[in-house]
Coordinates of C-alpha atoms in Angstrom, one line a residue:
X1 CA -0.6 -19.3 -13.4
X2 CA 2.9 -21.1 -13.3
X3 CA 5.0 -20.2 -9.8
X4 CA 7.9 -18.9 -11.5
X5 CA 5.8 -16.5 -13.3
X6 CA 4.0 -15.3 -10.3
X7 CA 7.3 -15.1 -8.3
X8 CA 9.0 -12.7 -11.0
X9 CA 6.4 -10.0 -9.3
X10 CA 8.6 -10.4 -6.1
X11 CA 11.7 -9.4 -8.4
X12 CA 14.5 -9.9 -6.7
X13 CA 12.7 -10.0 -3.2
X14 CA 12.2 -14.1 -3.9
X15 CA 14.7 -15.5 -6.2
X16 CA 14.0 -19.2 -7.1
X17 CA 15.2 -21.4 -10.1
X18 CA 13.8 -24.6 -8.7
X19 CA 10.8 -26.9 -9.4
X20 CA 7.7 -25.0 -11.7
X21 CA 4.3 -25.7 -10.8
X22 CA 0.8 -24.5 -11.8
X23 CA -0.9 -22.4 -9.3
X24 CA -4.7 -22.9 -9.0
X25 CA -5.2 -20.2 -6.0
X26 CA -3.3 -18.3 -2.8
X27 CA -4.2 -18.5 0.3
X28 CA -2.9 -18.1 4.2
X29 CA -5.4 -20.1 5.9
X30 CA -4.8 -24.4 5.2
X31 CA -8.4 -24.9 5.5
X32 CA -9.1 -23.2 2.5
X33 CA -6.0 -24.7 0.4
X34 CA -6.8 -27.2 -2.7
X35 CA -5.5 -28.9 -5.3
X36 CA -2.0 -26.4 -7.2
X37 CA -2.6 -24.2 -4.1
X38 CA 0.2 -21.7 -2.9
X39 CA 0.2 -22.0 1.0
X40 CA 1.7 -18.8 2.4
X41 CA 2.8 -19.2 5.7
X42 CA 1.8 -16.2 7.8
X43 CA 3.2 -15.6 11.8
X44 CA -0.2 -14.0 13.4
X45 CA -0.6 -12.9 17.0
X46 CA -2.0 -16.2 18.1
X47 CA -0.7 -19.0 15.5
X48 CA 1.9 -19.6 13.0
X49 CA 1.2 -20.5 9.2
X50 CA 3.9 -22.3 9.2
X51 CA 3.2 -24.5 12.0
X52 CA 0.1 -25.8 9.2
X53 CA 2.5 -26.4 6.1
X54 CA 2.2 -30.1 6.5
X55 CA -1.7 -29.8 6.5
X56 CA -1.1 -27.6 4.0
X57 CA 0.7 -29.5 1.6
X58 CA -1.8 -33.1 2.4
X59 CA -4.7 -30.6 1.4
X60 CA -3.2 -30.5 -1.6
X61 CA -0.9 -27.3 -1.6
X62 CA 1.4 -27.0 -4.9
X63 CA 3.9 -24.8 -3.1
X64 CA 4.7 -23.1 0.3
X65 CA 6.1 -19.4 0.7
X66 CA 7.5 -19.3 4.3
X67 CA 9.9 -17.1 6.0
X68 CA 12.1 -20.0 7.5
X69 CA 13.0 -23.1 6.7
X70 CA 10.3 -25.5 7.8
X71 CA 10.0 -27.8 10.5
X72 CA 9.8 -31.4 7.7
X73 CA 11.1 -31.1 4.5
X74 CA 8.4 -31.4 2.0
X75 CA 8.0 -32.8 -1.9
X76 CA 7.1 -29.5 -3.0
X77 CA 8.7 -25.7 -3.8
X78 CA 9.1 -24.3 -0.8
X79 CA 10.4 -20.3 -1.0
X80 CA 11.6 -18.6 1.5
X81 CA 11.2 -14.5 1.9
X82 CA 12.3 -12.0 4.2
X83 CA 8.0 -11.1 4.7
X84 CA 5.4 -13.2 4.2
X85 CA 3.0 -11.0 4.7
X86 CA 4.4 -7.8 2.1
X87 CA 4.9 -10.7 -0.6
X88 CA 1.4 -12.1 0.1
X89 CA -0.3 -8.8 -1.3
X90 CA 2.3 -8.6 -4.4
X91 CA 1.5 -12.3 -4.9
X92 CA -2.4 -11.6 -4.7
X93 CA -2.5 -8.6 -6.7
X94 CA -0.7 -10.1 -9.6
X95 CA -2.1 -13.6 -9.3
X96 CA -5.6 -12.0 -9.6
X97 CA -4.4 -9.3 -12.4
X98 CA -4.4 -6.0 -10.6
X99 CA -8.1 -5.8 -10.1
X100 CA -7.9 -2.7 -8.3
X101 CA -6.5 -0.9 -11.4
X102 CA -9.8 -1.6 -13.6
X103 CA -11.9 0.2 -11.7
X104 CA -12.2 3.3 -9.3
X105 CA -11.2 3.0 -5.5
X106 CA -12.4 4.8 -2.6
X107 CA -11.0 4.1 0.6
X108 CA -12.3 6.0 3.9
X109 CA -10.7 6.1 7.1
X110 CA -10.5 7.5 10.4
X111 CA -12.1 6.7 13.8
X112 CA -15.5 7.2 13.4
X113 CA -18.0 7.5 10.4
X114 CA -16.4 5.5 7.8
X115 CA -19.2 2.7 8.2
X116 CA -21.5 5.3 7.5
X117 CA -19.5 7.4 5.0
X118 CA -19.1 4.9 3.0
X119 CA -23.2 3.6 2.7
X120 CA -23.3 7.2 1.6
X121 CA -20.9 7.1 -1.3
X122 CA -22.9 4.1 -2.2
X123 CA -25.7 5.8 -2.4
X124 CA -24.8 8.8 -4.3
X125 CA -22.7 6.7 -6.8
X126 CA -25.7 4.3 -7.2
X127 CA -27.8 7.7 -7.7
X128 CA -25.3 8.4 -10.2
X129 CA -26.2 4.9 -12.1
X130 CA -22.7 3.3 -11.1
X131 CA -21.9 -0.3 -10.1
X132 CA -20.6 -0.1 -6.8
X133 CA -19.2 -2.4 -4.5
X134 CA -18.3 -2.1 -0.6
X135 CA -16.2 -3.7 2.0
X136 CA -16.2 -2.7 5.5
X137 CA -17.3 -3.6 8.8
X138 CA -20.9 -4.5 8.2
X139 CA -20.4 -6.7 5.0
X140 CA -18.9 -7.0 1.5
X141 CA -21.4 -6.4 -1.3
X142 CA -20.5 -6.6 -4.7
X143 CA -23.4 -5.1 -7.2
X144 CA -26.1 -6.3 -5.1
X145 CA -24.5 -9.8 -3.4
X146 CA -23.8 -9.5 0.1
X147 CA -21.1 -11.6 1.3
X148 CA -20.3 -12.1 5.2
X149 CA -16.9 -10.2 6.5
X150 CA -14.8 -11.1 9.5
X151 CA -12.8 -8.0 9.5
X152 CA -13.5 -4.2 8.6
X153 CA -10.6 -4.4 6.1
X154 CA -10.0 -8.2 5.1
X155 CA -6.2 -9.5 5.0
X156 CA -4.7 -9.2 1.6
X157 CA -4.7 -12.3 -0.3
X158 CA -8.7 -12.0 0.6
X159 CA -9.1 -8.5 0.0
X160 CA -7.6 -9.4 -3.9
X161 CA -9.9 -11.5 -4.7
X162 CA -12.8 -9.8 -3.6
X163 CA -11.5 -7.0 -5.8
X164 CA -11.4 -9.6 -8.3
X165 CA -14.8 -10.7 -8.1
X166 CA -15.5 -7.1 -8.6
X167 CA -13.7 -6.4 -11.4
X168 CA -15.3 -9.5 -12.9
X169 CA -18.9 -8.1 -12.4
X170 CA -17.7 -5.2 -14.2
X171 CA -17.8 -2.9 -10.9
X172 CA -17.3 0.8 -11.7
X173 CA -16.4 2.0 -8.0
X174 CA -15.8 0.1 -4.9
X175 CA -15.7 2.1 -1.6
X176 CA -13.8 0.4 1.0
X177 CA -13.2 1.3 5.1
X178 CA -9.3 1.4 5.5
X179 CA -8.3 0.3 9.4
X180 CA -5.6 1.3 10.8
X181 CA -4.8 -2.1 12.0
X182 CA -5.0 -2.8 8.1
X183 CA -2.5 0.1 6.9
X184 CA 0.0 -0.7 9.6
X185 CA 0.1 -4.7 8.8
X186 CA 0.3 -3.9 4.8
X187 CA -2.8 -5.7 4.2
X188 CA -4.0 -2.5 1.1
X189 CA -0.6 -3.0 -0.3
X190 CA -1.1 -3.2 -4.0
X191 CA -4.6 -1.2 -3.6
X192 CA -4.9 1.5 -6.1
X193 CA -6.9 4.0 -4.3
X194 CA -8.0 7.1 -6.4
X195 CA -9.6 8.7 -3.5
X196 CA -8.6 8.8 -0.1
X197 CA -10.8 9.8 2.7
X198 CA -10.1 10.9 6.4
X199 CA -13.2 11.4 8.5
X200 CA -11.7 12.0 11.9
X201 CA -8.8 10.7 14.8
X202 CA -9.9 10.1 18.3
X203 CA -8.8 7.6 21.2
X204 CA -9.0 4.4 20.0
X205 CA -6.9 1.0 19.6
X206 CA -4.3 2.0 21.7
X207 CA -3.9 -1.3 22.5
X208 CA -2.8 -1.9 19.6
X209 CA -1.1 1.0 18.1
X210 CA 0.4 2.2 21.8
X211 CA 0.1 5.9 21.3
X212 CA -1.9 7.9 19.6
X213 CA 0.7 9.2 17.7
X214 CA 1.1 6.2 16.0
X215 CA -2.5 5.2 15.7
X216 CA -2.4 9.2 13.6
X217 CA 0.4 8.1 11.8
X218 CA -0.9 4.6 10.8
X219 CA -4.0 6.5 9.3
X220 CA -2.0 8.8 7.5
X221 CA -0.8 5.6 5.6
X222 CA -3.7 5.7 3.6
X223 CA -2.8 8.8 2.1
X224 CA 0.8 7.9 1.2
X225 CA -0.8 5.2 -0.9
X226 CA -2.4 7.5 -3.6
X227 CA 1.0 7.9 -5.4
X228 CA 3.3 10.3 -6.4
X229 CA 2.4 11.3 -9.8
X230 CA -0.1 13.4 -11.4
X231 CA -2.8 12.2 -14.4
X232 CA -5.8 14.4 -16.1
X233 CA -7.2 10.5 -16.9
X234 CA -7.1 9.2 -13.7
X235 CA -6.2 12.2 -11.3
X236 CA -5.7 11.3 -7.5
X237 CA -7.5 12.9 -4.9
X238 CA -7.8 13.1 -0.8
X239 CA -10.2 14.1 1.1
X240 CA -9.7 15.7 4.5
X241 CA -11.6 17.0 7.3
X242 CA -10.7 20.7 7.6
X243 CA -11.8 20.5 11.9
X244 CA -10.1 17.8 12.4
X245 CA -5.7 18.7 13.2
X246 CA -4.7 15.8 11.9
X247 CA -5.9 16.2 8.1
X248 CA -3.0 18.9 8.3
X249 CA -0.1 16.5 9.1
X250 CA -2.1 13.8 6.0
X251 CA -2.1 16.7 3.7
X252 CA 1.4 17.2 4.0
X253 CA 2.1 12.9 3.4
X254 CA 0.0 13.5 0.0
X255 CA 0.8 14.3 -3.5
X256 CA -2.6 14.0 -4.4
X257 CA -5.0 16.8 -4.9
X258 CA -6.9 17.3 -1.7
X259 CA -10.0 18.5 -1.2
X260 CA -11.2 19.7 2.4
X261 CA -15.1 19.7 3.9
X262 CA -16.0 21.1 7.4
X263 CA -18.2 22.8 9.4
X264 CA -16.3 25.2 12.1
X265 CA -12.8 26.0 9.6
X266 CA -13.1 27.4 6.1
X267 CA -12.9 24.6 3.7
X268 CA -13.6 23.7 0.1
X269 CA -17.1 22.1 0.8
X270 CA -18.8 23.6 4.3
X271 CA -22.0 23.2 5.8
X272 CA -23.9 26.1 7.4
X273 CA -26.7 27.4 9.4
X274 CA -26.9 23.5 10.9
X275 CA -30.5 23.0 12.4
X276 CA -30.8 19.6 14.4
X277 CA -34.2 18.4 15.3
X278 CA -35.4 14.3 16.3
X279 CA -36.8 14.1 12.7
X280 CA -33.4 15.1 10.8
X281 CA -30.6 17.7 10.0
X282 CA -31.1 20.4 7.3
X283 CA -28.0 22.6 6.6
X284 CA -26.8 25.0 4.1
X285 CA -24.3 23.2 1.5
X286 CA -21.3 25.5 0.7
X287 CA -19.3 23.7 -2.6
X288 CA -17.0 25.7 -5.4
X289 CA -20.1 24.3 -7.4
X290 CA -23.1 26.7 -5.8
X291 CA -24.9 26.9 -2.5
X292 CA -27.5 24.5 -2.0
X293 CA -30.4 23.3 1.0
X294 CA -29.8 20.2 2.2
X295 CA -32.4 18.5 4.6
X296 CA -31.0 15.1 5.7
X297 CA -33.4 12.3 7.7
X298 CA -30.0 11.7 9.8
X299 CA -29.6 13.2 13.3
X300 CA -26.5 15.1 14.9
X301 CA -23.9 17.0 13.7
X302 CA -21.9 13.9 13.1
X303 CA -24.2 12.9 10.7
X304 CA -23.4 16.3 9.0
X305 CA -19.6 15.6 9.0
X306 CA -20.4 12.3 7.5
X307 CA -22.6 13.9 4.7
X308 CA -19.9 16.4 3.4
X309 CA -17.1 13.7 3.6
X310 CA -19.4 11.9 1.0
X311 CA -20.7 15.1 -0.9
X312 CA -16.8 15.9 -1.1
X313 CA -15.9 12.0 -2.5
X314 CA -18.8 12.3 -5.1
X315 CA -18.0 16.2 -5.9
X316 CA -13.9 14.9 -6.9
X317 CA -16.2 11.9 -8.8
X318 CA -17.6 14.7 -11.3
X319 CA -20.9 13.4 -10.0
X320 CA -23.2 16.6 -9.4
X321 CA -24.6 18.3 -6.6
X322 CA -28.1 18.1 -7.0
X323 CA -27.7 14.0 -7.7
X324 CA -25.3 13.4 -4.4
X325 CA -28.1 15.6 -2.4
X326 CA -30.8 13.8 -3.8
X327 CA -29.3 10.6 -2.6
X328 CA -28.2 11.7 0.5
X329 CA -32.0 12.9 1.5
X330 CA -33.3 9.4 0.7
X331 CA -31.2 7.8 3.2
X332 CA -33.0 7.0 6.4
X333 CA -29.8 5.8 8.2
X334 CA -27.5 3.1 8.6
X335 CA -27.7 -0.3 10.2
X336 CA -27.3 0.3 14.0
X337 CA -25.8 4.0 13.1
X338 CA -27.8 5.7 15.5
X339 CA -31.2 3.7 14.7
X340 CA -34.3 4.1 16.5
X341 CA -36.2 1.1 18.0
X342 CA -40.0 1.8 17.2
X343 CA -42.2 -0.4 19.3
X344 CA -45.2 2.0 20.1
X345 CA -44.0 3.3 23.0
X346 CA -43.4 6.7 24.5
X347 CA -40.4 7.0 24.7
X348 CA -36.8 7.1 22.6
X349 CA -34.8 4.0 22.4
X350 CA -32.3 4.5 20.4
X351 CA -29.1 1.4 19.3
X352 CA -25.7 3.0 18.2
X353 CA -22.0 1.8 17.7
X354 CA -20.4 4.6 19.5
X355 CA -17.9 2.1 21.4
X356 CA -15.4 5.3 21.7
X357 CA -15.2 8.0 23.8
X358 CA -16.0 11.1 21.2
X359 CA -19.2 8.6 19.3
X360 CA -20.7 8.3 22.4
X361 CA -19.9 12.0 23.7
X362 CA -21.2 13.0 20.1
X363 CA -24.2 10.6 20.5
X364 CA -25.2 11.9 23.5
X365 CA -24.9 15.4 22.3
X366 CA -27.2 14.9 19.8
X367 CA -29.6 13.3 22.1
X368 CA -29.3 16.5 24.9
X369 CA -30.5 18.6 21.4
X370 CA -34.1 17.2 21.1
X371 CA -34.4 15.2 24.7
X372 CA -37.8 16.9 26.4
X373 CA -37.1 14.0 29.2
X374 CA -34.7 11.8 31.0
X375 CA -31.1 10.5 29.2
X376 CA -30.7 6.9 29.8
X377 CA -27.3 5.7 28.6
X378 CA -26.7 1.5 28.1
X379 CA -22.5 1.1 27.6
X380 CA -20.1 -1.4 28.5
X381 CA -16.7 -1.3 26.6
X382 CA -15.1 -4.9 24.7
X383 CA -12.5 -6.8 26.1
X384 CA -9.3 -7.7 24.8
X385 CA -9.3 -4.1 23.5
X386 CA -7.9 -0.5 24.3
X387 CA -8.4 -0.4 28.3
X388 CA -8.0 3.6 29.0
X389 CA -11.1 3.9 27.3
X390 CA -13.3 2.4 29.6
X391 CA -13.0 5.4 33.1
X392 CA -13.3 7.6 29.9
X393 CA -16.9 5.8 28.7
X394 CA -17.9 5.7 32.0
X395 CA -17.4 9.7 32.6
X396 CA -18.9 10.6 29.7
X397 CA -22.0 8.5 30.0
X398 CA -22.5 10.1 33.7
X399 CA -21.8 13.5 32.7
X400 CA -24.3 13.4 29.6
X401 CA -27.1 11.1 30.8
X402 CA -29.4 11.6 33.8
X403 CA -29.3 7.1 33.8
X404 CA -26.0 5.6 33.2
X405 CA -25.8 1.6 33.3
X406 CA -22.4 0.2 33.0
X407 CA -22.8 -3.5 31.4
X408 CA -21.0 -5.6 28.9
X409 CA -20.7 -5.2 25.1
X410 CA -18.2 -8.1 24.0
X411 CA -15.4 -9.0 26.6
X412 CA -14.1 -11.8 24.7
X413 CA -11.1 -13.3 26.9
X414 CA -11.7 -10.8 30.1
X415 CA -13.5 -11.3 32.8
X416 CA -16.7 -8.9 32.0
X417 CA -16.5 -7.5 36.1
X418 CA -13.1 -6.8 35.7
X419 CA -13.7 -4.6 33.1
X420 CA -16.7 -3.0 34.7
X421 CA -14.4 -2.3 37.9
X422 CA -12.2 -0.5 34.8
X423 CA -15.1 1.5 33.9
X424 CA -16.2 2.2 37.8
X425 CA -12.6 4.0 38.2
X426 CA -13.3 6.8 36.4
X427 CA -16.7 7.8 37.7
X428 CA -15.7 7.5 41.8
X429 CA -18.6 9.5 43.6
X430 CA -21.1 9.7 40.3
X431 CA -24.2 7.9 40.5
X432 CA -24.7 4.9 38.0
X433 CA -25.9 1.5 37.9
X434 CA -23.8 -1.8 37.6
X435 CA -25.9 -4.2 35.7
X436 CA -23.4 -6.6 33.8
X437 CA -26.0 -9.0 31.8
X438 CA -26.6 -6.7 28.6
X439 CA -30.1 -8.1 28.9
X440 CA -31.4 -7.5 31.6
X441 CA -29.5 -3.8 31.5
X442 CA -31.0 -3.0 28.5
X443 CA -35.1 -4.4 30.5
X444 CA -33.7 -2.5 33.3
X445 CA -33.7 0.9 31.4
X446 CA -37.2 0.4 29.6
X447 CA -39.3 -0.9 32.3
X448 CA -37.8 2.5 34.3
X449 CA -37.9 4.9 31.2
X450 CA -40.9 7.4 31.2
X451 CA -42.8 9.4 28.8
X452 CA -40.9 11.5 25.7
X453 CA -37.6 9.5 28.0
X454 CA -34.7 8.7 25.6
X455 CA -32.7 5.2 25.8
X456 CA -29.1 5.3 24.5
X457 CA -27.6 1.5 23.9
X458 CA -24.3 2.0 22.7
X459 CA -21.1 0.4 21.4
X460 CA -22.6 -2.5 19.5
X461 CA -25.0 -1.2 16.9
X462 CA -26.1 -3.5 14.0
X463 CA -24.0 -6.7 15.8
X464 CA -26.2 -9.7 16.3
X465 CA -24.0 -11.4 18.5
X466 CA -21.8 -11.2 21.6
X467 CA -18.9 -12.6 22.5
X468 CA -17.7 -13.9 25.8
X469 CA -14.7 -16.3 26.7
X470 CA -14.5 -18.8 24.0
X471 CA -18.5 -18.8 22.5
X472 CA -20.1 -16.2 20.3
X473 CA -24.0 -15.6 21.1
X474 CA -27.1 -14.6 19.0
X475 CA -27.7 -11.2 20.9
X476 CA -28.9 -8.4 18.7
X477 CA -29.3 -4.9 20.9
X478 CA -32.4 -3.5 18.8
X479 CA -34.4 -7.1 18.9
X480 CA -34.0 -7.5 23.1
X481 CA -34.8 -3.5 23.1
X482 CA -38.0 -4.5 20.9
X483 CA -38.9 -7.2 23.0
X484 CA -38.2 -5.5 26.5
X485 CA -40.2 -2.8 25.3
X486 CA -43.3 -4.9 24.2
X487 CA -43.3 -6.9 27.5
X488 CA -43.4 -3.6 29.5
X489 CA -46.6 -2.8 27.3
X490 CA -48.4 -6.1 28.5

């Protein structure tokens, strides 16, 4: 594409009458720039894009879009906008022809669930005989390829041209976790989303948000983003958790039609007479459709929230009842979504990601149901992340499990017995255990657990590494659990 065509999607935002050039790609990283590449120079919390324009340019960069002028004058366009980072997603989305507008768009988020919400969509829609494709904090898949992902929402320029690559595979619906780091730094500008789905709000990422105020109002974004006008052929729809108070203030920010799901409030899609047990969850499904038995493989209550956030996404879908149940009682779980580690013993171990306060409190909930022994909780909290968390882990893993064993989970740049000490502050006169190699924490609580026992190890779920200082490590929770356990049975 020539640069003066893609800049007249910036209207008046960039205007430039200067050099033309052909544009072979976008990108915001100069590793990744070739030949007719346009370099956009992005400010992020640790480096500056354009402190890389020169390397940019000898990689063989076509044009630079920067915010300032830049430090060496260079033999190429180089435009200058108010924000990079706004014109980076109007750049992407019209380089890569508004991928997200050939094909349905599902966007979940919230603080907990959405990992799991959205493997359920997938299911029902692939139930339903649709091309799907995903992106969230696991992976990317698209059809059946799975591609790596650094980030559960990807920055824009990236995020295009996955959507691209979708759209080229002829995708039908992609279902997509929405941070609230990504909504507040524009990243899903230019995303047409044609349902919106809010699964919950509690404490998390206050480092980065500050209050939770604005962490709520960063993931009411999301629903601002389904428009402002009103289509039989492509009608917009949100879908919001009746129990949580928060879907009231997002219902208010939408135009779309919303549709609510919950257990304790009257809402549009309900579940009733809950019955938890080890083995599952069966439930009475309430919809405007019919009433119908649902008997889910899934544990908790949570995992009841998640089904009716995805019953209620694939009931505004026009896909039937009987087809999203059917899919939703063939699913055995998510990766490191409360999975059990199965090693022949006698006893429960079970790996989740609860790495906030209310997943692990609901975690361990769910545990105290069906428990006929001892709790043993494994939790550590990541560095470089939200710090009032941590007392709060610490004081729910005491108060809910007989065995709690403060260690790390990822603590990045801070030292892991600092954080500890940060955990340790809000369990003063509780008994616990300190035990700050996740390893040997995790051997600790096996080689100690007894019969029809249940092992919690929480905050890192289907991760298979850790990171600490400057160095990432191969460390996978359910294979050390595995192996811990088989060593006891020597």
């Amino acid at each position: 594409m020539q640069l003066k065509k893609l800049l007249k999607s910036l209207g008046p935002y960039a205007l430039y009458n200067g050099k033309d050039a052909e544009i072979t790609s976008i990108e915001n990283d100069n590793r990744k720039v070739v030949q007719g590449s346009l370099f956009i120079c992005i400010k992020g919390f640790t480096v500056d894009g354009h402190d890389f324009a020169q390397k940019a340019f000898e990689a063989g960069a076509a044009a630079i879009l920067a915010e300032r002028e830049l430090a060496a004058e260079l033999p190429i366009p180089v435009i200058i906008v108010k924000d990079t980072k706004k014109a980076s997603s109007i750049l992407a989305d019209a380089f890569y022809d508004h991928p997200t507008q050939k094909f349905n768009l599902i966007g979940i988020t919230g603080t907990n669930g959405k990992t799991t919400t959205s493997h359920l969509i997938e299911t029902i829609l692939q139930k339903a005989n649709k091309k799907t494709g995903i992106i969230g904090t696991m992976y990317t898949k698209i059809d059946n390829e799975i591609q790596e992902t650094k980030n559960t929402t990807p920055e824009a320029v990236t995020l295009q041209k996955i959507f691209h690559q979708m759209a080229e595979k002829k995708v039908e619906t992609a279902v997509m976790e929405v941070s609230s780091h990504a909504l507040s730094e524009g990243r899903v500008f230019g995303c047409d989303y044609d349902i919106a789905v809010f699964t919950n709000l509690t404490q998390d990422h206050l480092d980065f948000h500050g209050t939770m105020d604005e962490y709520r109002r960063a993931k009411g974004l999301l629903f601002t983003r389904l428009g402002n006008v009103y289509s039989q052929e492509a009608p917009k729809f949100a879908v919001l958790n009746k129990d949580d108070a928060a879907s009231e203030e997002y219902e208010k920010l939408t135009a779309a039609i919303v549709v609510t799901y919950g257990i304790d409030k009257e809402a549009d899609i309900m579940a009733k007479d809950i019955h938890i047990t080890s083995a599952g969850t069966e439930f009475q499904l309430i919809t405007p459709a019919g009433r119908f038995p649902v008997a889910l493989k899934m544990v908790g209550k949570f995992s009841v929230y998640n089904a009716l956030a995805s019953i209620a996404a694939a009931f505004v879908s026009g896909i039937p009842m009987e087809t999203a149940i059917k899919a939703l009682e063939s699913v055995k779980g998510v990766s490191g979504r409360f999975e059990t580690v199965d090693a022949g013993q006698d006893f429960s171990v079970i790996v989740d990601y609860s790495h906030t306060p209310d997943s692990l409190e609901n975690a361990l909930v769910t545990i105290k149901e069906f428990a006929e022994g001892d709790i043993h909780v494994i939790v550590g909290c990541g560095g470089d992340r939200d710090k009032t968390k941590r007392p709060l882990m610490a004081d729910i893993a005491c108060k809910y499990a007989k065995h709690a064993i403060f260690t790390s989970d990822n603590p990045r740049s801070e030292d892991p017995l600092q954080i500890l000490k940060d955990m340790e502050a809000g369990v003063v006169g509780k008994e616990y255990k300190v035990i700050a190699d996740r390893k040997e924490a995790i051997e600790y609580a096996v080689k100690n657990a007894n019969a029809n026992d249940v092992i919690l190890i929480a905050g890192k779920g289907h991760e298979t590494y850790q990171q600490v200082g400057a160095q990432t490590f191969d460390f996978d929770d359910r294979l050390v659990a595995r192996e811990a356990i088989l060593g006891v049975k020597k």
